[in-house]
């Protein structure tokens, strides 16, 4: 049972435009959501997070939106840069005691110059 | 600042051989520690987590085990590797349940 889903395996965007990466979840008990960025042969790097009590969090070019009623979150990157090309994982915290995370399958973003 | 070290970066092992992957964290104390595996084309699957020395919780039944002999050391082991154990293994830490997890650079394990 995939509790966190990223239904788009890949996304291609032109440099300077907006990249929108989507993530859906099924467990209404998730209370904290994160986005990670991963380059090949490296570990994921934390990008941005959002608590379930908020609907938006912004950090520079990155903004995460949370729609709890739809159980959907998205990551917006504006403007997109070639260096943003990577695999992006969304994750949700499944346990308030241990901080365990459930990850989506990832979306590969390619930003073309 | 905190850092996480994972080694080796790549490993090729024959079926049936033992395994030991090590992860250490510096610059923090009593971190939560995690082992994940990423199979080809898939997301990260949590294998084990630990909230303290000697405390290990397993998430999925498998051929692997984990140990935490010291506060900032987390070891992933197997007595006999299977072909299905191939994958990219990642160690992660967090200061608490409320903080993001930070990952090491991973170990690419290939079983022949």
Coordinates of N, CA and C in Angstrom, one line a residue:
Chain A
X1 N 0.8 -1.2 0.0 CA 0.0 0.0 0.0 C 0.9 1.2 0.0
X2 N 0.8 2.0 -1.1 CA 1.6 3.2 -1.2 C 0.9 4.4 -0.6
X3 N 1.4 4.8 0.6 CA 0.7 5.9 1.3 C 1.1 7.2 0.7
X4 N 2.2 7.3 0.1 CA 2.7 8.6 -0.5 C 3.0 8.3 -2.0
X5 N 2.3 9.0 -2.8 CA 2.5 8.7 -4.3 C 2.9 10.0 -5.0
X6 N 3.9 9.8 -5.9 CA 4.2 10.8 -6.9 C 3.9 10.2 -8.2
X7 N 2.8 10.6 -8.8 CA 2.3 9.9 -10.0 C 3.1 10.3 -11.3
X8 N 3.9 11.3 -11.3 CA 4.6 11.7 -12.5 C 6.1 11.2 -12.3
X9 N 6.5 10.2 -13.1 CA 7.9 9.8 -12.9 C 8.9 10.8 -13.4
X10 N 8.5 11.7 -14.3 CA 9.4 12.7 -14.8 C 8.7 13.9 -15.3
X11 N 9.5 15.0 -15.3 CA 9.0 16.3 -15.7 C 10.1 17.1 -16.4
X12 N 9.8 17.7 -17.5 CA 10.8 18.5 -18.3 C 10.3 19.9 -18.4
X13 N 11.1 20.9 -18.0 CA 10.8 22.3 -18.0 C 11.9 23.1 -18.6
X14 N 11.5 24.2 -19.2 CA 12.5 25.2 -19.7 C 13.1 26.0 -18.6
X15 N 14.3 26.3 -18.8 CA 15.0 27.2 -17.8 C 14.2 28.5 -17.7
X16 N 14.0 29.0 -16.4 CA 13.3 30.3 -16.2 C 11.8 30.1 -15.9
X17 N 11.3 29.0 -16.3 CA 9.9 28.7 -16.1 C 9.6 28.1 -14.8
X18 N 8.4 27.9 -14.4 CA 8.0 27.3 -13.2 C 8.0 25.7 -13.3
X19 N 8.6 25.1 -12.3 CA 8.4 23.6 -12.2 C 7.4 23.3 -11.0
X20 N 6.5 22.4 -11.3 CA 5.5 22.0 -10.3 C 5.6 20.5 -10.1
X21 N 6.0 20.1 -9.0 CA 6.0 18.7 -8.7 C 4.9 18.4 -7.7
X22 N 4.2 17.3 -7.9 CA 3.0 16.9 -7.2 C 3.2 15.6 -6.4
X23 N 2.4 15.6 -5.3 CA 2.5 14.4 -4.4 C 1.1 14.3 -3.7
X24 N 0.7 13.0 -3.7 CA -0.6 12.7 -3.0 C -0.4 11.7 -1.9
X25 N -1.2 11.8 -0.8 CA -1.0 10.9 0.3 C -2.4 10.4 0.7
X26 N -2.4 9.3 1.4 CA -3.7 8.7 1.8 C -4.0 8.8 3.3
X27 N -2.9 8.9 4.1 CA -3.1 8.8 5.6 C -3.4 10.2 6.1
X28 N -4.5 10.4 6.7 CA -4.9 11.7 7.2 C -4.2 12.0 8.5
X29 N -3.5 11.1 9.1 CA -2.7 11.3 10.3 C -1.3 11.8 10.1
X30 N -0.9 11.9 8.8 CA 0.4 12.5 8.6 C 0.4 14.0 9.0
X31 N 1.4 14.4 9.7 CA 1.4 15.8 10.3 C 2.5 16.7 9.8
X32 N 3.4 16.1 9.0 CA 4.6 16.9 8.6 C 5.0 16.4 7.3
X33 N 5.3 17.3 6.4 CA 5.7 16.8 5.0 C 7.0 17.5 4.6
X34 N 7.7 16.8 3.8 CA 9.1 17.3 3.4 C 9.3 17.0 1.9
X35 N 10.2 17.8 1.3 CA 10.7 17.6 0.0 C 12.2 17.4 0.0
X36 N 12.7 16.4 -0.7 CA 14.1 16.2 -0.8 C 14.5 16.2 -2.3
X37 N 15.7 16.5 -2.5 CA 16.3 16.6 -3.8 C 17.5 15.6 -3.8
X38 N 17.6 14.8 -4.9 CA 18.6 13.8 -5.0 C 19.3 13.8 -6.3
X39 N 20.7 13.9 -6.2 CA 21.5 13.8 -7.4 C 22.0 12.3 -7.5
X40 N 22.3 11.8 -8.7 CA 22.8 10.4 -8.8 C 24.0 10.2 -7.9
X41 N 24.0 9.0 -7.3 CA 25.1 8.5 -6.5 C 25.3 9.4 -5.2
X42 N 24.3 10.1 -4.8 CA 24.4 10.9 -3.6 C 23.1 10.6 -2.8
X43 N 23.2 11.0 -1.5 CA 22.0 10.9 -0.6 C 21.1 12.1 -0.9
X44 N 19.8 11.9 -0.5 CA 18.9 13.0 -0.7 C 19.3 14.2 0.2
X45 N 19.0 15.4 -0.3 CA 19.2 16.6 0.5 C 17.9 17.3 0.8
X46 N 17.7 17.6 2.1 CA 16.5 18.2 2.5 C 16.3 19.6 1.8
X47 N 15.1 19.9 1.3 CA 14.8 21.1 0.6 C 14.0 22.0 1.5
X48 N 12.8 21.5 1.8 CA 11.8 22.4 2.4 C 10.7 21.5 3.1
X49 N 10.1 22.0 4.1 CA 9.1 21.2 4.8 C 7.9 22.0 5.1
X50 N 6.8 21.4 5.5 CA 5.6 22.1 5.9 C 4.8 21.3 6.9
X51 N 4.4 22.0 7.9 CA 3.5 21.3 9.0 C 2.1 21.3 8.5
X52 N 1.3 20.3 9.0 CA 0.0 20.2 8.6 C -0.9 21.3 9.0
X53 N -0.4 22.2 9.9 CA -1.2 23.3 10.4 C -1.1 24.5 9.4
X54 N -0.2 24.4 8.4 CA 0.0 25.4 7.4 C -0.5 25.0 6.1
X55 N -0.7 25.9 5.2 CA -1.0 25.5 3.8 C 0.1 26.0 2.8
X56 N 1.1 26.7 3.3 CA 2.1 27.2 2.4 C 3.4 27.5 3.2
X57 N 4.5 27.2 2.6 CA 5.8 27.5 3.1 C 6.7 27.9 2.0
X58 N 7.4 29.0 2.2 CA 8.3 29.5 1.1 C 9.7 29.7 1.5
X59 N 10.6 29.3 0.7 CA 12.1 29.5 1.0 C 12.8 29.8 -0.3
X60 N 13.0 31.1 -0.6 CA 13.7 31.4 -1.8 C 12.8 31.1 -3.0
X61 N 13.4 30.3 -3.9 CA 12.8 29.9 -5.2 C 11.8 28.7 -5.0
X62 N 11.8 28.2 -3.8 CA 11.0 27.0 -3.5 C 9.8 27.3 -2.6
X63 N 8.6 26.8 -3.0 CA 7.4 27.0 -2.2 C 6.7 25.6 -2.2
X64 N 6.3 25.3 -1.0 CA 5.5 24.0 -0.9 C 4.1 24.4 -0.5
X65 N 3.1 23.8 -1.2 CA 1.7 24.1 -0.9 C 1.1 22.8 -0.4
X66 N 0.2 22.9 0.6 CA -0.4 21.7 1.2 C -1.9 21.9 1.2
X67 N -2.6 21.0 0.6 CA -4.1 21.0 0.5 C -4.6 19.7 1.3
X68 N -4.9 19.9 2.5 CA -5.2 18.8 3.4 C -6.5 18.1 3.0
X69 N -7.5 18.9 2.5 CA -8.8 18.3 2.1 C -8.6 17.3 0.9
X70 N -7.7 17.7 0.1 CA -7.4 16.9 -1.1 C -6.3 15.9 -0.9
X71 N -5.6 16.0 0.3 CA -4.5 15.1 0.6 C -3.4 15.3 -0.5
X72 N -3.1 16.5 -0.8 CA -2.2 16.8 -1.9 C -1.2 17.9 -1.5
X73 N 0.1 17.7 -1.9 CA 1.0 18.7 -1.7 C 1.8 18.9 -3.0
X74 N 2.3 20.1 -3.2 CA 3.1 20.4 -4.4 C 4.3 21.2 -4.0
X75 N 5.3 21.1 -4.9 CA 6.5 21.9 -4.8 C 6.6 22.7 -6.0
X76 N 6.8 24.1 -5.8 CA 6.9 25.0 -6.9 C 8.4 25.5 -6.9
X77 N 9.0 25.5 -8.1 CA 10.3 26.0 -8.2 C 10.3 27.2 -9.2
X78 N 10.5 28.4 -8.8 CA 10.5 29.5 -9.7 C 11.6 30.5 -9.4
X79 N 12.4 30.9 -10.4 CA 12.5 30.3 -11.7 C 13.3 29.0 -11.7
X80 N 13.0 28.1 -12.6 CA 13.8 26.8 -12.6 C 15.1 27.1 -13.3
X81 N 16.1 26.4 -12.7 CA 17.5 26.5 -13.2 C 18.0 25.1 -13.6
X82 N 19.0 25.0 -14.6 CA 19.5 23.7 -15.0 C 20.0 22.9 -13.8
X83 N 20.6 23.6 -12.8 CA 21.1 22.9 -11.6 C 20.0 22.3 -10.7
X84 N 18.8 22.6 -11.0 CA 17.7 22.0 -10.3 C 17.4 20.6 -10.8
X85 N 18.0 20.2 -11.9 CA 17.7 18.9 -12.5 C 18.2 17.8 -11.5
X86 N 17.3 17.0 -11.1 CA 17.5 16.0 -10.1 C 16.2 15.2 -9.9
X87 N 16.3 14.2 -9.0 CA 15.1 13.5 -8.6 C 14.6 14.1 -7.3
X88 N 13.3 14.4 -7.3 CA 12.7 15.0 -6.1 C 11.7 14.0 -5.4
X89 N 11.9 13.9 -4.1 CA 11.1 13.0 -3.3 C 10.2 13.8 -2.4
X90 N 9.0 13.5 -2.3 CA 8.2 14.0 -1.2 C 8.1 12.9 -0.1
X91 N 8.0 13.4 1.1 CA 7.9 12.4 2.3 C 6.9 13.0 3.3
X92 N 6.3 12.0 4.0 CA 5.4 12.4 5.1 C 5.8 11.7 6.4
X93 N 5.6 12.4 7.5 CA 5.9 11.8 8.8 C 4.8 10.9 9.2
X94 N 5.1 9.6 9.5 CA 4.1 8.7 9.8 C 4.0 8.5 11.3
X95 N 5.0 8.9 12.1 CA 4.9 8.6 13.5 C 5.4 9.8 14.3
X96 N 4.6 10.3 15.2 CA 4.9 11.5 16.0 C 6.0 11.1 17.0
X97 N 6.1 9.8 17.3 CA 7.1 9.4 18.3 C 8.5 9.2 17.8
X98 N 8.6 8.7 16.6 CA 10.0 8.4 16.1 C 10.4 9.2 14.9
X99 N 9.5 10.0 14.3 CA 9.9 10.8 13.2 C 10.0 9.9 11.9
X100 N 9.5 8.8 11.9 CA 9.6 7.9 10.7 C 8.9 8.6 9.5
X101 N 9.6 8.5 8.4 CA 9.1 9.1 7.1 C 8.7 8.0 6.1
X102 N 7.6 8.3 5.4 CA 7.2 7.5 4.2 C 7.5 8.3 3.0
X103 N 8.2 7.8 2.0 CA 8.6 8.5 0.9 C 7.8 8.1 -0.4
X104 N 7.6 9.0 -1.3 CA 7.1 8.7 -2.6 C 8.2 8.1 -3.5
X105 N 7.8 7.8 -4.7 CA 8.7 7.1 -5.6 C 9.7 8.0 -6.3
X106 N 9.4 9.3 -6.2 CA 10.3 10.3 -6.8 C 9.9 10.7 -8.2
X107 N 10.2 12.0 -8.5 CA 10.0 12.6 -9.8 C 11.3 13.1 -10.3
X108 N 11.7 12.7 -11.5 CA 12.9 13.2 -12.1 C 12.6 14.5 -12.9
X109 N 13.2 15.6 -12.4 CA 13.0 16.9 -13.1 C 14.2 17.2 -14.0
X110 N 13.9 17.6 -15.2 CA 15.0 18.0 -16.1 C 14.7 19.5 -16.5
X111 N 15.6 20.3 -16.2 CA 15.4 21.7 -16.6 C 16.4 22.0 -17.8
X112 N 15.8 22.3 -18.9 CA 16.5 22.5 -20.1 C 17.0 24.0 -20.3
X113 N 18.3 24.2 -20.7 CA 18.8 25.5 -20.8 C 18.1 26.2 -22.0
Chain B
X1 N 29.3 21.9 13.1 CA 28.2 21.4 12.3 C 28.1 19.9 12.3
X2 N 26.9 19.4 12.0 CA 26.7 18.0 12.0 C 27.1 17.4 10.7
X3 N 27.7 16.2 10.7 CA 28.0 15.5 9.5 C 27.7 14.0 9.7
X4 N 27.4 13.4 8.6 CA 27.1 11.9 8.6 C 28.0 11.3 7.6
X5 N 28.6 10.2 8.0 CA 29.6 9.4 7.1 C 29.1 8.0 6.9
X6 N 29.1 7.6 5.7 CA 28.7 6.2 5.4 C 29.7 5.6 4.5
X7 N 30.0 4.3 4.8 CA 31.0 3.6 3.9 C 30.7 2.1 3.9
X8 N 31.2 1.5 2.8 CA 31.8 2.1 1.7 C 30.9 2.7 0.7
X9 N 31.3 3.4 -0.3 CA 30.4 4.0 -1.3 C 29.9 3.0 -2.2
X10 N 30.7 2.0 -2.6 CA 30.2 0.9 -3.5 C 30.7 -0.4 -2.9
X11 N 30.0 -1.4 -3.2 CA 30.3 -2.7 -2.7 C 29.8 -3.8 -3.6
X12 N 30.6 -4.7 -4.0 CA 30.2 -5.9 -4.8 C 30.4 -7.1 -4.0
X13 N 29.4 -7.9 -3.7 CA 29.5 -9.1 -2.9 C 28.9 -10.3 -3.6
X14 N 29.4 -11.5 -3.3 CA 28.8 -12.7 -3.9 C 27.6 -13.1 -3.0
X15 N 26.7 -13.8 -3.6 CA 25.5 -14.3 -2.9 C 26.0 -15.2 -1.8
X16 N 25.4 -15.1 -0.6 CA 25.8 -15.9 0.5 C 26.9 -15.4 1.4
X17 N 27.5 -14.2 1.0 CA 28.5 -13.6 1.8 C 27.9 -12.7 2.9
X18 N 28.7 -12.4 3.9 CA 28.1 -11.5 4.9 C 28.3 -10.0 4.5
X19 N 27.6 -9.2 5.3 CA 27.6 -7.8 5.0 C 27.7 -6.9 6.3
X20 N 28.5 -5.9 6.2 CA 28.5 -4.9 7.3 C 28.7 -3.5 6.7
X21 N 27.7 -2.7 6.8 CA 27.7 -1.3 6.4 C 27.7 -0.4 7.6
X22 N 28.6 0.6 7.6 CA 28.7 1.4 8.8 C 28.3 2.9 8.5
X23 N 27.7 3.5 9.5 CA 27.3 4.9 9.5 C 27.6 5.5 10.8
X24 N 28.2 6.7 10.7 CA 28.5 7.4 11.9 C 28.1 8.9 11.7
X25 N 27.7 9.5 12.8 CA 27.2 10.9 12.8 C 28.1 11.7 13.8
X26 N 28.5 12.9 13.4 CA 29.3 13.7 14.2 C 28.6 15.0 14.5
X27 N 28.9 15.6 15.6 CA 28.4 17.0 15.9 C 27.0 17.0 16.5
X28 N 26.6 15.9 17.0 CA 25.3 15.9 17.7 C 25.3 14.7 18.7
X29 N 24.4 14.7 19.6 CA 24.3 13.5 20.5 C 22.9 13.0 20.6
X30 N 22.7 11.7 20.8 CA 21.5 11.0 20.9 C 20.6 11.3 19.7
X31 N 21.1 11.1 18.5 CA 20.3 11.4 17.3 C 19.4 10.2 17.1
X32 N 18.3 10.4 16.4 CA 17.5 9.3 15.8 C 18.3 8.8 14.6
X33 N 18.4 7.5 14.4 CA 19.1 7.0 13.2 C 18.3 6.1 12.4
X34 N 18.5 6.1 11.1 CA 17.6 5.4 10.2 C 18.5 4.7 9.1
X35 N 18.0 3.5 8.6 CA 18.6 2.8 7.4 C 17.4 2.7 6.4
X36 N 17.7 3.2 5.2 CA 16.7 3.1 4.1 C 17.4 2.3 3.0
X37 N 16.5 1.7 2.1 CA 17.0 1.1 0.9 C 16.2 1.7 -0.3
X38 N 16.9 2.0 -1.4 CA 16.3 2.5 -2.6 C 16.5 1.4 -3.6
X39 N 15.5 0.7 -4.0 CA 15.6 -0.3 -5.1 C 15.5 0.5 -6.4
X40 N 16.0 -0.1 -7.5 CA 16.1 0.6 -8.8 C 14.7 1.1 -9.2
X41 N 14.6 2.4 -9.5 CA 13.3 3.0 -10.0 C 12.3 3.1 -8.9
X42 N 12.6 3.0 -7.7 CA 11.6 3.1 -6.6 C 12.0 4.1 -5.6
X43 N 11.1 4.4 -4.7 CA 11.4 5.4 -3.6 C 12.2 4.7 -2.5
X44 N 12.4 5.5 -1.4 CA 13.1 5.1 -0.3 C 12.2 4.3 0.6
X45 N 12.7 3.1 1.0 CA 12.0 2.2 1.9 C 12.7 2.2 3.3
X46 N 12.0 2.5 4.3 CA 12.7 2.5 5.7 C 12.8 1.0 6.1
X47 N 14.1 0.7 6.5 CA 14.4 -0.7 6.9 C 14.4 -0.8 8.4
X48 N 15.2 0.1 9.1 CA 15.3 0.1 10.5 C 15.4 1.6 11.0
X49 N 15.0 1.8 12.3 CA 15.3 3.0 12.9 C 15.7 2.8 14.4
X50 N 16.3 3.8 14.9 CA 16.8 3.7 16.3 C 16.7 5.0 17.0
X51 N 16.1 5.0 18.2 CA 16.0 6.3 19.0 C 17.0 6.3 20.1
X52 N 17.8 5.3 20.2 CA 18.8 5.3 21.3 C 19.7 4.0 21.2
X53 N 20.8 4.0 22.0 CA 21.8 2.9 21.9 C 21.0 1.6 22.3
X54 N 21.3 0.6 21.4 CA 20.7 -0.7 21.6 C 19.2 -0.8 21.3
X55 N 18.6 0.3 20.9 CA 17.2 0.3 20.5 C 17.0 0.3 19.0
X56 N 16.5 -0.9 18.5 CA 16.4 -1.0 17.1 C 15.0 -1.5 16.8
X57 N 14.3 -0.8 15.8 CA 13.0 -1.2 15.4 C 13.1 -1.6 13.9
X58 N 12.5 -2.7 13.5 CA 12.6 -3.2 12.2 C 11.2 -2.9 11.5
X59 N 11.3 -2.4 10.3 CA 10.1 -2.0 9.6 C 9.6 -3.1 8.7
X60 N 10.4 -3.8 8.1 CA 10.0 -4.9 7.1 C 10.8 -6.1 7.4
X61 N 10.1 -7.3 7.3 CA 10.9 -8.6 7.4 C 11.8 -8.7 6.3
X62 N 13.0 -9.1 6.6 CA 14.0 -9.2 5.6 C 15.3 -10.0 6.1
X63 N 16.2 -10.0 5.2 CA 17.4 -10.7 5.5 C 18.5 -9.9 6.2
X64 N 18.1 -8.7 6.6 CA 19.1 -7.8 7.2 C 18.8 -7.6 8.7
X65 N 19.9 -7.1 9.4 CA 19.7 -6.7 10.8 C 20.5 -5.4 11.0
X66 N 20.2 -4.7 12.1 CA 20.8 -3.4 12.4 C 21.2 -3.5 13.8
X67 N 22.3 -2.7 14.1 CA 22.7 -2.6 15.5 C 23.2 -1.2 15.8
X68 N 23.1 -0.7 17.0 CA 23.6 0.6 17.4 C 24.5 0.4 18.6
X69 N 25.8 0.1 18.4 CA 26.6 -0.2 19.6 C 27.1 1.1 20.3
X70 N 27.0 2.2 19.6 CA 27.4 3.5 20.2 C 26.4 4.5 19.9
X71 N 26.4 5.6 20.6 CA 25.3 6.7 20.4 C 25.2 7.1 18.9
X72 N 26.4 7.3 18.3 CA 26.4 7.9 16.9 C 26.8 6.9 15.9
X73 N 26.7 5.6 16.1 CA 27.1 4.6 15.2 C 25.9 3.7 14.9
X74 N 25.7 3.4 13.6 CA 24.6 2.6 13.2 C 25.1 1.6 12.2
X75 N 24.9 0.3 12.4 CA 25.5 -0.7 11.5 C 24.4 -1.5 10.9
X76 N 24.5 -1.8 9.6 CA 23.5 -2.6 8.9 C 24.3 -3.9 8.5
X77 N 23.7 -5.1 8.8 CA 24.4 -6.3 8.6 C 23.5 -7.4 8.0
X78 N 24.2 -8.4 7.5 CA 23.6 -9.6 7.0 C 24.5 -10.8 7.2
X79 N 24.0 -11.9 7.5 CA 24.9 -13.1 7.6 C 25.1 -13.7 6.3
X80 N 24.0 -13.7 5.4 CA 24.1 -14.3 4.1 C 23.3 -13.5 3.1
X81 N 24.0 -12.8 2.2 CA 23.3 -11.9 1.3 C 22.6 -12.7 0.2
X82 N 21.4 -12.1 -0.2 CA 20.6 -12.7 -1.3 C 20.7 -11.7 -2.5
X83 N 20.4 -12.2 -3.7 CA 20.4 -11.4 -4.8 C 19.4 -10.2 -4.6
X84 N 18.3 -10.4 -4.0 CA 17.3 -9.4 -3.8 C 17.8 -8.3 -2.8
X85 N 19.0 -8.4 -2.2 CA 19.5 -7.4 -1.3 C 20.2 -6.3 -2.0
X86 N 20.4 -6.5 -3.3 CA 21.0 -5.4 -4.1 C 20.2 -4.1 -4.0
X87 N 20.9 -3.0 -4.0 CA 20.2 -1.7 -3.9 C 21.1 -0.6 -3.4
X88 N 20.5 0.5 -3.2 CA 21.3 1.7 -2.7 C 20.8 1.9 -1.3
X89 N 21.8 1.8 -0.4 CA 21.4 1.9 1.1 C 21.9 3.2 1.6
X90 N 20.9 3.8 2.3 CA 21.1 5.1 2.8 C 20.9 5.2 4.4
X91 N 21.8 5.8 5.0 CA 21.7 6.1 6.4 C 21.3 7.5 6.6
X92 N 20.5 7.8 7.6 CA 20.0 9.1 7.9 C 19.9 9.4 9.4
X93 N 20.0 10.7 9.8 CA 19.9 11.0 11.2 C 18.9 12.2 11.3
X94 N 18.4 12.4 12.5 CA 17.7 13.6 12.8 C 17.8 13.9 14.3
X95 N 17.8 15.2 14.7 CA 17.9 15.5 16.1 C 16.7 15.1 16.9
X96 N 15.6 15.1 16.3 CA 14.4 14.7 17.0 C 13.3 14.4 16.0
X97 N 12.2 14.0 16.4 CA 11.1 13.7 15.5 C 10.6 14.9 14.8
X98 N 10.9 16.1 15.3 CA 10.4 17.3 14.7 C 11.3 17.9 13.7
X99 N 12.5 17.3 13.5 CA 13.5 17.9 12.6 C 13.6 17.0 11.3
X100 N 14.0 17.6 10.2 CA 14.2 16.8 9.0 C 15.3 15.8 9.2
X101 N 15.2 14.7 8.5 CA 16.2 13.7 8.4 C 17.3 14.2 7.4
X102 N 18.5 13.9 7.8 CA 19.7 14.2 6.9 C 20.4 13.0 6.5
X103 N 20.7 12.8 5.2 CA 21.1 11.6 4.7 C 22.6 11.6 4.4
X104 N 23.2 10.4 4.5 CA 24.6 10.2 4.0 C 24.6 10.0 2.5
X105 N 25.7 9.8 1.9 CA 25.8 9.7 0.5 C 25.5 8.3 0.0
X106 N 25.2 7.3 0.8 CA 24.7 6.0 0.4 C 25.8 5.0 0.0
X107 N 25.4 3.8 0.0 CA 26.3 2.7 -0.4 C 25.5 1.9 -1.5
X108 N 26.2 1.8 -2.7 CA 25.6 1.0 -3.8 C 26.1 -0.4 -3.6
X109 N 25.2 -1.3 -3.3 CA 25.5 -2.7 -3.1 C 25.0 -3.5 -4.3
X110 N 25.9 -4.3 -4.8 CA 25.6 -5.2 -5.9 C 25.9 -6.6 -5.5
X111 N 25.0 -7.5 -5.7 CA 25.1 -8.9 -5.3 C 25.3 -9.7 -6.6
X112 N 26.3 -10.5 -6.7 CA 26.6 -11.3 -7.9 C 26.3 -12.8 -7.6

